[in-house]
mmCIF file of C-alpha atoms and ligand atoms in Angstrom:
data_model
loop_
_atom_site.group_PDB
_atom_site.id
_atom_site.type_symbol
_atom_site.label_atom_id
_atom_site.label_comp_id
_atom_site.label_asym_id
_atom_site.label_seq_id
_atom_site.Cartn_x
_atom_site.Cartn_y
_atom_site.Cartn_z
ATOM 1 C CA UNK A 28 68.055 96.151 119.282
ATOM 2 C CA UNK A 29 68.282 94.624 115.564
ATOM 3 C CA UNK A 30 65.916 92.790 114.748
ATOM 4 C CA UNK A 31 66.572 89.982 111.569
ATOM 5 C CA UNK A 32 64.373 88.925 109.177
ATOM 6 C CA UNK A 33 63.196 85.595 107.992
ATOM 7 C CA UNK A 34 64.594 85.032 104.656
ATOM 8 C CA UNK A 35 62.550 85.557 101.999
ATOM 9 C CA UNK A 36 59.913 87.771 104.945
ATOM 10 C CA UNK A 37 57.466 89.801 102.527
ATOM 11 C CA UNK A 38 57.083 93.384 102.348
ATOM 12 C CA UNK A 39 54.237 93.469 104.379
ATOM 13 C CA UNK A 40 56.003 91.637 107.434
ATOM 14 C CA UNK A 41 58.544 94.311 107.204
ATOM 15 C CA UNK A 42 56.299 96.754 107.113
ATOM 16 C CA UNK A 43 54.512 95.402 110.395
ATOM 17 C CA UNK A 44 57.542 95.486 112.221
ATOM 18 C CA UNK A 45 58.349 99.137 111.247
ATOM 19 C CA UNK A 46 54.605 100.010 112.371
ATOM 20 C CA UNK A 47 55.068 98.202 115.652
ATOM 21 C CA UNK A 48 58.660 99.910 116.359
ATOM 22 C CA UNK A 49 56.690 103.349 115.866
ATOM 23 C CA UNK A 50 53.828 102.318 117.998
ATOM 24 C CA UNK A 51 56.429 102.058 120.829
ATOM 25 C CA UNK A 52 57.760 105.415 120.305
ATOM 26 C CA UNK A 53 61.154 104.112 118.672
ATOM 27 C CA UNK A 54 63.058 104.512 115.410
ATOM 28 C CA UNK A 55 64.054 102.669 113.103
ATOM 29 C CA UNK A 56 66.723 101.829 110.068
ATOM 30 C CA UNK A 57 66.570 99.507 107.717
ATOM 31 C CA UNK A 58 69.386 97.713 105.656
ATOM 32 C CA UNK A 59 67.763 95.254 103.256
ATOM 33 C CA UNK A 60 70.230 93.155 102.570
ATOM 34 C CA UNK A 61 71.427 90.807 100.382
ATOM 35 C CA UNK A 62 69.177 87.673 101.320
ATOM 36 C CA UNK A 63 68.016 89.424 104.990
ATOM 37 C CA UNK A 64 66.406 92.076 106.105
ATOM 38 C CA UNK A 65 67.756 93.661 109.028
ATOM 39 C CA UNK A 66 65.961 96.461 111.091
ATOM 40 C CA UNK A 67 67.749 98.119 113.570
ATOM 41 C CA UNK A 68 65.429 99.508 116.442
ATOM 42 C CA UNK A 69 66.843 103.204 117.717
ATOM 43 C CA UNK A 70 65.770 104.897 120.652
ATOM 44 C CA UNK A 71 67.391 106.075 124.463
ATOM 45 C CA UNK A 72 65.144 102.971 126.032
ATOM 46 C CA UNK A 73 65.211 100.246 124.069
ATOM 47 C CA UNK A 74 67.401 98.608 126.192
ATOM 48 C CA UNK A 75 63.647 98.692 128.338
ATOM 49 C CA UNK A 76 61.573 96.768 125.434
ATOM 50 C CA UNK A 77 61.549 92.626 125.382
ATOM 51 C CA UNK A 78 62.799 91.529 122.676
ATOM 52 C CA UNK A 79 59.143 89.021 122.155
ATOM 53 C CA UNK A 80 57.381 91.543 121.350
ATOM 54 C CA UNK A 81 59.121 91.786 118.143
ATOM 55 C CA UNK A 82 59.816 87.558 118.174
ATOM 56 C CA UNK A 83 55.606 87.408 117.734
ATOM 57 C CA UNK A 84 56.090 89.021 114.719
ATOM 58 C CA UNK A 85 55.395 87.380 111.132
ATOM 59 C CA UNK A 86 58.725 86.801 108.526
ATOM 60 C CA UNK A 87 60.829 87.562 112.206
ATOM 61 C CA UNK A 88 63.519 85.294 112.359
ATOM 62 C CA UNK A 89 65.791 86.489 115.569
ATOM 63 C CA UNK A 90 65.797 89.858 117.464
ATOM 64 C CA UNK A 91 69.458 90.602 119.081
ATOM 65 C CA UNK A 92 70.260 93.650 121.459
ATOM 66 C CA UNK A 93 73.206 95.676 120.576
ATOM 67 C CA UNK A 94 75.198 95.761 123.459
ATOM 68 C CA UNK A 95 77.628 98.484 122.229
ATOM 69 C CA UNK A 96 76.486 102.459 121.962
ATOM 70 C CA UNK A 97 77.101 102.450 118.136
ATOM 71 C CA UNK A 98 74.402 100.501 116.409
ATOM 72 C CA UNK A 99 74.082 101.261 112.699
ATOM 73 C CA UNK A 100 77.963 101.425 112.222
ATOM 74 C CA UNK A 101 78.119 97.878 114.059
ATOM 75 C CA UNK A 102 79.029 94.736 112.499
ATOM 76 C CA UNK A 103 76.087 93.082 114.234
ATOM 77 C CA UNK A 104 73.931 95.118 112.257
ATOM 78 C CA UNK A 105 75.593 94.847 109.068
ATOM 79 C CA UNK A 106 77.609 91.477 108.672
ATOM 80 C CA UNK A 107 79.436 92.240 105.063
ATOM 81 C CA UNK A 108 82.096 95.063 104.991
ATOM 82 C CA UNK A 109 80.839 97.956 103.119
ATOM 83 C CA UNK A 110 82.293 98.877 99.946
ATOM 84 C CA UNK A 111 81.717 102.155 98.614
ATOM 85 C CA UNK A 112 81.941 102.477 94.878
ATOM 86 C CA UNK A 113 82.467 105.965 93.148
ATOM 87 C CA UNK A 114 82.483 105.768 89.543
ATOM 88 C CA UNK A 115 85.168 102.883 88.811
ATOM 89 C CA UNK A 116 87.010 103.625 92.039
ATOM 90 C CA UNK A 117 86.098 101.104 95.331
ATOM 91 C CA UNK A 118 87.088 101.888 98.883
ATOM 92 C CA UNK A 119 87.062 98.767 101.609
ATOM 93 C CA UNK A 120 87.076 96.535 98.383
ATOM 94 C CA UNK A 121 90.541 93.928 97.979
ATOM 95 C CA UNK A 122 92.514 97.407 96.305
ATOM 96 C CA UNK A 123 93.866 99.634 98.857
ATOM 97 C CA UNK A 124 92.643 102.777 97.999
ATOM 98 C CA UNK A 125 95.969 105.839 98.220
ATOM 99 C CA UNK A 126 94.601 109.151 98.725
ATOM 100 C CA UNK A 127 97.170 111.573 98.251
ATOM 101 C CA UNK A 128 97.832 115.694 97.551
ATOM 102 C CA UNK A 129 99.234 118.613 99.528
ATOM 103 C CA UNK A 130 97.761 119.868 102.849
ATOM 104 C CA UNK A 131 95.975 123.037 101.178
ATOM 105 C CA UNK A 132 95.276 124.273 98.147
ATOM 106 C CA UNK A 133 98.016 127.238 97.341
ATOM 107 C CA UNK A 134 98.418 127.825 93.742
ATOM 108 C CA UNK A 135 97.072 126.209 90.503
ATOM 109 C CA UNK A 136 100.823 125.164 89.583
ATOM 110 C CA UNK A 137 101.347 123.268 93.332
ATOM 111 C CA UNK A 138 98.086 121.521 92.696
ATOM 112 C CA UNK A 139 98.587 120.854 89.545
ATOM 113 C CA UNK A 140 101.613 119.274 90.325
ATOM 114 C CA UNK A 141 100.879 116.594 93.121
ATOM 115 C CA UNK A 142 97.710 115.978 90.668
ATOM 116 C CA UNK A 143 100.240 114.882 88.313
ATOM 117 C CA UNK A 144 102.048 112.565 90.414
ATOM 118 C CA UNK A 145 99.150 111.069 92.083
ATOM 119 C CA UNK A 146 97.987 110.080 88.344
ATOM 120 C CA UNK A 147 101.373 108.695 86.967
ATOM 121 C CA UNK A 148 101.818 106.962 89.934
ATOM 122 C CA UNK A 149 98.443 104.865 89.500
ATOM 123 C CA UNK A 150 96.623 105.927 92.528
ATOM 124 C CA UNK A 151 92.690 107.937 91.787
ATOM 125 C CA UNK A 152 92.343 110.172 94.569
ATOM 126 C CA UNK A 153 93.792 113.610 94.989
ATOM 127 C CA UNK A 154 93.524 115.451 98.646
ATOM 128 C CA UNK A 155 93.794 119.384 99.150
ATOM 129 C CA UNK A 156 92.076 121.729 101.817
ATOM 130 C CA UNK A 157 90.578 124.648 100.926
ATOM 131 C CA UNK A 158 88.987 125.510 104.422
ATOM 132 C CA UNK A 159 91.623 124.748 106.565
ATOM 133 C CA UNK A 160 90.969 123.836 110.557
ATOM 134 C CA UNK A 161 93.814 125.925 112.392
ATOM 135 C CA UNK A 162 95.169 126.102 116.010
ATOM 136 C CA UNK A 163 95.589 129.602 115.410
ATOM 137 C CA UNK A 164 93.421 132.132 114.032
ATOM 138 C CA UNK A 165 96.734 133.729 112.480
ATOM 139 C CA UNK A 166 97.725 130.366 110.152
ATOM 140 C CA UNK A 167 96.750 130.345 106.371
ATOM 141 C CA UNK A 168 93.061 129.524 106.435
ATOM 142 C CA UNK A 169 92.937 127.916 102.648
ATOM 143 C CA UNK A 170 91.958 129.317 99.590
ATOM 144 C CA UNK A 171 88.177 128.297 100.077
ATOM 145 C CA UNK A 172 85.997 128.044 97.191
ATOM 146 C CA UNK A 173 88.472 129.393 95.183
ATOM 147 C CA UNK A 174 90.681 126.457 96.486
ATOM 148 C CA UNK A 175 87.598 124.272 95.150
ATOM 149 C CA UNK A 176 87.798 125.842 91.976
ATOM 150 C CA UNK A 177 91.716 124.503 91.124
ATOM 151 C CA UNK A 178 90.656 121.126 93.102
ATOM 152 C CA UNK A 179 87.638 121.040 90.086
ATOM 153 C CA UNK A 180 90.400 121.935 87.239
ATOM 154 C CA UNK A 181 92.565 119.308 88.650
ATOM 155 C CA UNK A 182 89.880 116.514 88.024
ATOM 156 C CA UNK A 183 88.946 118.013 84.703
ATOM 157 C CA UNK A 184 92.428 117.310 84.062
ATOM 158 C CA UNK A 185 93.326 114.022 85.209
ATOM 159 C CA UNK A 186 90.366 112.337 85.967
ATOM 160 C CA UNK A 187 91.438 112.148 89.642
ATOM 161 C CA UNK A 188 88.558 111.820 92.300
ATOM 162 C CA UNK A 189 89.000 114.799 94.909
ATOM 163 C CA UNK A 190 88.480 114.553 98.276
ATOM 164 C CA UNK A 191 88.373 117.962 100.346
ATOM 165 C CA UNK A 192 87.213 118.818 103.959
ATOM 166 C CA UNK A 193 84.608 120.329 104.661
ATOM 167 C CA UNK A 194 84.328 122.954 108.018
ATOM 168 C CA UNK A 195 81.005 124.162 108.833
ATOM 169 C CA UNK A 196 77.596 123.704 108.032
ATOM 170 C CA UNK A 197 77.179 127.065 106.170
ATOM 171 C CA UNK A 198 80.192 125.816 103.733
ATOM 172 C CA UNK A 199 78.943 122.141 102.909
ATOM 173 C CA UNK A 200 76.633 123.057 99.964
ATOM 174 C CA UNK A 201 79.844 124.889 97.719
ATOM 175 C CA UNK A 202 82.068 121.981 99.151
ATOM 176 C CA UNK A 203 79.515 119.212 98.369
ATOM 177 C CA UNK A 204 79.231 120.756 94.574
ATOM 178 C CA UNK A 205 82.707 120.187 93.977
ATOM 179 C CA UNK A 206 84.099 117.356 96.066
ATOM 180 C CA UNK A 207 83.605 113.519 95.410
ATOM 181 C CA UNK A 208 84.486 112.553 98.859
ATOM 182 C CA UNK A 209 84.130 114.659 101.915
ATOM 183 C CA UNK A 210 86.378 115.000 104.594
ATOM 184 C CA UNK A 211 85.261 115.739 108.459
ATOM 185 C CA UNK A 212 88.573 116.567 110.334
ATOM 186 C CA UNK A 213 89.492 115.337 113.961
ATOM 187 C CA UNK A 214 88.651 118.559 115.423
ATOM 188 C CA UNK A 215 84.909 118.095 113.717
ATOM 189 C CA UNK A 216 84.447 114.620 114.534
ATOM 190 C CA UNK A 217 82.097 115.709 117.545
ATOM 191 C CA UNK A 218 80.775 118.508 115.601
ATOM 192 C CA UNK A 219 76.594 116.707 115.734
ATOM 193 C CA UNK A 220 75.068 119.470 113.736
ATOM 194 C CA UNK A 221 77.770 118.801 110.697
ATOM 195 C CA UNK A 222 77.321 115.104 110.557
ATOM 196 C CA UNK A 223 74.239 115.074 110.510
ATOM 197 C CA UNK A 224 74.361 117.894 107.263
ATOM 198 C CA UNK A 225 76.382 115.384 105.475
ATOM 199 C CA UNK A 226 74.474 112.863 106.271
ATOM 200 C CA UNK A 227 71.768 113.984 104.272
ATOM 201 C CA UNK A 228 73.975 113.872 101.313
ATOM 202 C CA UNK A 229 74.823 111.111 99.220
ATOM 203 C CA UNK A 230 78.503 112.003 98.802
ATOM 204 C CA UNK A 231 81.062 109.764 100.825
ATOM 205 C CA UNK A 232 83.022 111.135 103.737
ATOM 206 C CA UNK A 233 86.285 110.075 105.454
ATOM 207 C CA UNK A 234 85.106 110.756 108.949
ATOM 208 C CA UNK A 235 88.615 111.280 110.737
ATOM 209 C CA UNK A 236 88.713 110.037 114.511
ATOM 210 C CA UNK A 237 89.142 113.072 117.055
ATOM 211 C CA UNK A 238 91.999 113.284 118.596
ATOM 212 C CA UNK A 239 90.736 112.187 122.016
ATOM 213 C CA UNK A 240 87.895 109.848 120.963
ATOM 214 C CA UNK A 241 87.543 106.480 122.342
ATOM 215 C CA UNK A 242 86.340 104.097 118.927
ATOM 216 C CA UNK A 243 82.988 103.884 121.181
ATOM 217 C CA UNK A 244 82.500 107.878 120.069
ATOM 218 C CA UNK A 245 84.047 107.655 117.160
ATOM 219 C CA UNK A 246 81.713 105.156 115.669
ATOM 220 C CA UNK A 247 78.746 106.642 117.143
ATOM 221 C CA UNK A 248 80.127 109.786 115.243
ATOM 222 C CA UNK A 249 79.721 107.530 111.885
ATOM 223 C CA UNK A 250 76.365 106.739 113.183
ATOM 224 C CA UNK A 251 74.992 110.565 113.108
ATOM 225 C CA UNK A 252 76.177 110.406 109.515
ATOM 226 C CA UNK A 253 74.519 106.808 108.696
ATOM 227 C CA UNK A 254 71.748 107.322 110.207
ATOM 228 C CA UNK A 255 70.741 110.405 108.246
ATOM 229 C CA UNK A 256 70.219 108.514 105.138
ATOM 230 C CA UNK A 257 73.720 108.254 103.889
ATOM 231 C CA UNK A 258 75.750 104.864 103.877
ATOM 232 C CA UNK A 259 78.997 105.924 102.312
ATOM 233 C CA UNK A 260 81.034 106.150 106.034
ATOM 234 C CA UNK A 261 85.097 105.709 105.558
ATOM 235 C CA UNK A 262 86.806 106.055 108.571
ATOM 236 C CA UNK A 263 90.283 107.444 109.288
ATOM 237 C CA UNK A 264 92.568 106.936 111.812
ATOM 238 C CA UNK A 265 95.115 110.183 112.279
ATOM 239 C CA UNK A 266 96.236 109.556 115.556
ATOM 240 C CA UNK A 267 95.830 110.531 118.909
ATOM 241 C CA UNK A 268 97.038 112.564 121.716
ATOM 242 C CA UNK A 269 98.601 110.235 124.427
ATOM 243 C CA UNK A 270 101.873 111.046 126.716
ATOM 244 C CA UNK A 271 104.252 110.728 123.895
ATOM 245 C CA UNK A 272 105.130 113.348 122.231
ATOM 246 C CA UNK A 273 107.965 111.892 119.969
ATOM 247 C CA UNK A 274 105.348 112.208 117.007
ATOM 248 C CA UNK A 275 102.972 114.824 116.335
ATOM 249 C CA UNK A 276 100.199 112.616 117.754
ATOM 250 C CA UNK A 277 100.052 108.927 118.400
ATOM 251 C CA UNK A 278 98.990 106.741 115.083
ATOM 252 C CA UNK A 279 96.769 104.005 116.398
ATOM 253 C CA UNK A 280 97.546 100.858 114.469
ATOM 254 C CA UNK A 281 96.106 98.455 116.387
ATOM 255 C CA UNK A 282 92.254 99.974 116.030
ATOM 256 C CA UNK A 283 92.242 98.915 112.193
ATOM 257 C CA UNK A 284 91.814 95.120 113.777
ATOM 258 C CA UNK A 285 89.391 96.404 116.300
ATOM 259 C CA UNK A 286 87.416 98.379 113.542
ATOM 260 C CA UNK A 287 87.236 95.443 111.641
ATOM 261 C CA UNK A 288 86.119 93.381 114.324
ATOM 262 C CA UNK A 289 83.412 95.762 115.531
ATOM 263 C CA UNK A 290 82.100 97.800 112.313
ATOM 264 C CA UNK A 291 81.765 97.012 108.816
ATOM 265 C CA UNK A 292 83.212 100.266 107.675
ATOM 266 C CA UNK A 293 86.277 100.634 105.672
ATOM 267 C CA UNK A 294 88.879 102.793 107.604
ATOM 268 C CA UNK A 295 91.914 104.151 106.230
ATOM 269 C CA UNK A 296 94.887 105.618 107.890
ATOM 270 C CA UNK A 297 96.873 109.098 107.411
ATOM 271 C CA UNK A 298 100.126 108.576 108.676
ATOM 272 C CA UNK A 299 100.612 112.527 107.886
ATOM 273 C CA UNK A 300 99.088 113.667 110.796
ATOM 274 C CA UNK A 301 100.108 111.088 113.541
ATOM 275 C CA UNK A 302 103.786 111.456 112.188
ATOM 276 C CA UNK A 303 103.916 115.597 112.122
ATOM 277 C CA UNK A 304 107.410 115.130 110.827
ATOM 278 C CA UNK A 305 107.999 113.761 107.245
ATOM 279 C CA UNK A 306 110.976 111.309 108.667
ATOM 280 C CA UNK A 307 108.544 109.432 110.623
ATOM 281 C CA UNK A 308 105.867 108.872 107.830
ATOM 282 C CA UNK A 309 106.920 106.697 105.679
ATOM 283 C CA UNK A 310 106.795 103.911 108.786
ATOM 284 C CA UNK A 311 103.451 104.590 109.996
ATOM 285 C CA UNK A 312 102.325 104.350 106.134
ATOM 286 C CA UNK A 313 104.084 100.796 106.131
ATOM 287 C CA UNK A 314 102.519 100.136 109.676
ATOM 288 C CA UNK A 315 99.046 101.239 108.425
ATOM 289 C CA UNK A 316 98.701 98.981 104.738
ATOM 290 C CA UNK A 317 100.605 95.897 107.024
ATOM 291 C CA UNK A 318 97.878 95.679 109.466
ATOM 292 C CA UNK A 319 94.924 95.547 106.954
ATOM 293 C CA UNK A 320 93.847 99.390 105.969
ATOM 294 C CA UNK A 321 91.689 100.083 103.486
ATOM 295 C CA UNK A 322 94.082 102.719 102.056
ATOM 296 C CA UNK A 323 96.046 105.636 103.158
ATOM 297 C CA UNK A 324 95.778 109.520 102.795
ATOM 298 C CA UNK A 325 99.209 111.089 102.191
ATOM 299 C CA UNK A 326 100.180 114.811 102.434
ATOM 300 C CA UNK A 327 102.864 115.626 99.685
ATOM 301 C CA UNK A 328 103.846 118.989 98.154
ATOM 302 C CA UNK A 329 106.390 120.135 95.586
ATOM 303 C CA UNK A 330 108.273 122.013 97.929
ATOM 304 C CA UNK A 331 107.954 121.385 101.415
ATOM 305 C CA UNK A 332 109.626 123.834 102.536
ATOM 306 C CA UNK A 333 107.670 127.097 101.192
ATOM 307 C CA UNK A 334 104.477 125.183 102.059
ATOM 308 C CA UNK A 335 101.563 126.750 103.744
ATOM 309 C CA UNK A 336 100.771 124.708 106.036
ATOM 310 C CA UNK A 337 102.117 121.043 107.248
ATOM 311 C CA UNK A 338 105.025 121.678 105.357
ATOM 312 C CA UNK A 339 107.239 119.741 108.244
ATOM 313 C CA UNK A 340 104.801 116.380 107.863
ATOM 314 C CA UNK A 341 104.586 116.408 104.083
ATOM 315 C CA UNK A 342 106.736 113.986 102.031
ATOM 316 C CA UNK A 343 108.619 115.243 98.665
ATOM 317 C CA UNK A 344 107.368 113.925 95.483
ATOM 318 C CA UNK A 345 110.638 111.582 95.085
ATOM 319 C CA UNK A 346 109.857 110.142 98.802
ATOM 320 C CA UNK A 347 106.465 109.766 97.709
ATOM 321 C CA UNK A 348 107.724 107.499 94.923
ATOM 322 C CA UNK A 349 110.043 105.275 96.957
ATOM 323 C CA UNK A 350 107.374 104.918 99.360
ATOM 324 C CA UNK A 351 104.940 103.889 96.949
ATOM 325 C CA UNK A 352 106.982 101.088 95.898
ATOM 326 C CA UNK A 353 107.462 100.141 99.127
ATOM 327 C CA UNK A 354 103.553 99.789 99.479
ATOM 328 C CA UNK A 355 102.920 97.515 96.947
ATOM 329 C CA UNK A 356 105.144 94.360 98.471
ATOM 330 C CA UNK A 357 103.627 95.009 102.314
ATOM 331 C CA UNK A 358 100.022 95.298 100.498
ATOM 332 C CA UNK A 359 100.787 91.985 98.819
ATOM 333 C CA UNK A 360 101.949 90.005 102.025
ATOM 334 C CA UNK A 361 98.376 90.761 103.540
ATOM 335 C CA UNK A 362 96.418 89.709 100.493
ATOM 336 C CA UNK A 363 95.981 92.928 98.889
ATOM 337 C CA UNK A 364 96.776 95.090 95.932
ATOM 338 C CA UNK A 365 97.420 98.627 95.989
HETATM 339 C C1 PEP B 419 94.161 117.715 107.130
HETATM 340 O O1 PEP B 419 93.804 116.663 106.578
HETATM 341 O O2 PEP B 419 94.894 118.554 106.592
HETATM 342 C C2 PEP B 419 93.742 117.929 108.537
HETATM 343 C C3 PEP B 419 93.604 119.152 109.038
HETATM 344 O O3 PEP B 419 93.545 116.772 109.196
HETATM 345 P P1 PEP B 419 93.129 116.484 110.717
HETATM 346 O O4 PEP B 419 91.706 116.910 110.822
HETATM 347 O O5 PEP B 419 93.330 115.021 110.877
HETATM 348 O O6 PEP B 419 94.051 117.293 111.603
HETATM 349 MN MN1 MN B 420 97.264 118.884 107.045
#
């Protein structure tokens, strides 16, 4: 249930409302808005509660129920998109935002490297895992805080912003000292105890959609992270396992309109993953800026070939470069700059 206040209700009224939610054994989150006040009531019955009790209230102006499962992640709870600003750098805003770096950290020289593209190239966020989420137990499991160490150097460096995922509870502290934006991976997305660890933190996350979650759980996964205090929630669609397995997975282009719709969230897409194969990602890049994405996150790596892991899905830097040009023109069709 969300319950809107009057504009211009006092303090006071708001605090009476938050009083009156407790009295009835809910909880509550509050987003106070630009000229409104909106308090969105939490709890497994509220769906129970009439909606006059809170309508008595002073400085209440309408009380809604939320008819989906995902509340604070819902556009009817927050009408503007969000835009999350880190240092000069804004993701959701009218500039896509490119993400882009190898799949793990290897070696100083192959970060290095990307980091130098990504820079020259114009774009202010460099990726690299350093605890790496693998099918098998016997792949390269990343270079870990050592990884974190070159991903630090790298920003000292080139002023990049560094976005790295992290695994586990027990490894968010050392990965929340030296990232600026956090990464959850698909097979985390459903991992409750780890959202709700990052959402005690300040620092942004790309929250990537499982593999097999419906945007119903996926948003209510951006909800365990929202409603822990932190408000910096960028989605990514990586695609998803369906019958066809002519790509790695299947990229979802059509839930950047439904996110829209139904969230105020930014999303971005990595067209990496859903691709598996670097042939195919160029496309789903196009695909993903063309139907409205807040940005993209891009594996690339010097050499492909000799690369740890993702090698097949990772683009070479001189693909990376005719692709970027490509970006710019689609970006500019749909109102955007890149
Ligand atoms: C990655 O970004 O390298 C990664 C493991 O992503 P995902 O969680 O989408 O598979
Ligand atoms: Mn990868």
């Amino acid at each position: 249930m969300i319950i809107e206040m009057k504009k211009g209700a006092v303090t006071g009224e708001i605090e009476a409302v938050k009083k009156r939610i407790e009295e009835l054994g809910f909880s509550y989150y509050v987003n106070p808005g630009k000229d409104v006040a909106v308090i969105a009531v939490l709890g497994k019955n509220t769906g129970e509660c009439d909606t006059q009790v809170f309508e008595a209230l002073s400085g209440v102006e309408r009380v809604m129920r939320i008819e989906k499962p995902f509340k604070l992640s819902s556009r009817r709870f927050k009408e503007p998109n969000t835009i999350i600003t880190i240092g000069d750098v804004q993701i959701g805003g009218q500039e896509m935002v490119m993400m882009a770096g190898p799949c793990s950290v290897e070696s100083k020289d192959q970060l290095f490297s990307c980091a130098e593209l990504v820079k020259n190239l114009g774009y202010r966020v460099l990726r690299g895992g350093a605890f790496k989420p693998r099918t098998s137990p016997f792949g390269f499991q990343g270079m870990k805080e050592d990884g974190l160490k070159i991903l630090a150097e790298a920003r000292a460096k080139t002023g990049l912003l560094i976005v790295t995922e992290v695994m586990a509870v027990e490894d968010l502290p050392v990965t929340a000292e030296y990232a600026d934006i956090l990464q959850i991976g698909t097979r985390n997305m459903q991992n409750y105890p780890l959202l709700a660890a990052v959402g005690k933190t300040q620092k942004p996350v790309v929250l990537k959609r499982g593999f097999a979650a419906t945007m119903e759980e996926w948003l209510m996964a951006a909800d365990w992270i929202l409603n822990g205090g932190n408000p910096n929630v960028i989605l990514c669609e990586r695609g998803i396992r369906t019958f066809s397995n002519c790509t790695r997975f299947t990229l979802d282009v059509g839930i950047v309109s439904v996110i829209k719709h139904f969230s105020h969230l930014p999303i971005i897409i990595d067209p990496s993953h859903a691709a598996g194969h670097w042939q195919y990602v160029s496309s789903l890049a196009r695909a993903g800026i063309a139907a409205g994405a807040d940005g993209l996150i891009i594996e690339i790596h010097p050499n492909p070939q000799k690369a740890l892991s993702d090698g097949a899905q990772s683009l070479t830097f001189s693909d990376f470069t005719r692709l970027s040009g490509e970006l710019k023109g689609i970006a500019s069709a749909v109102d955007r700059s890149i």
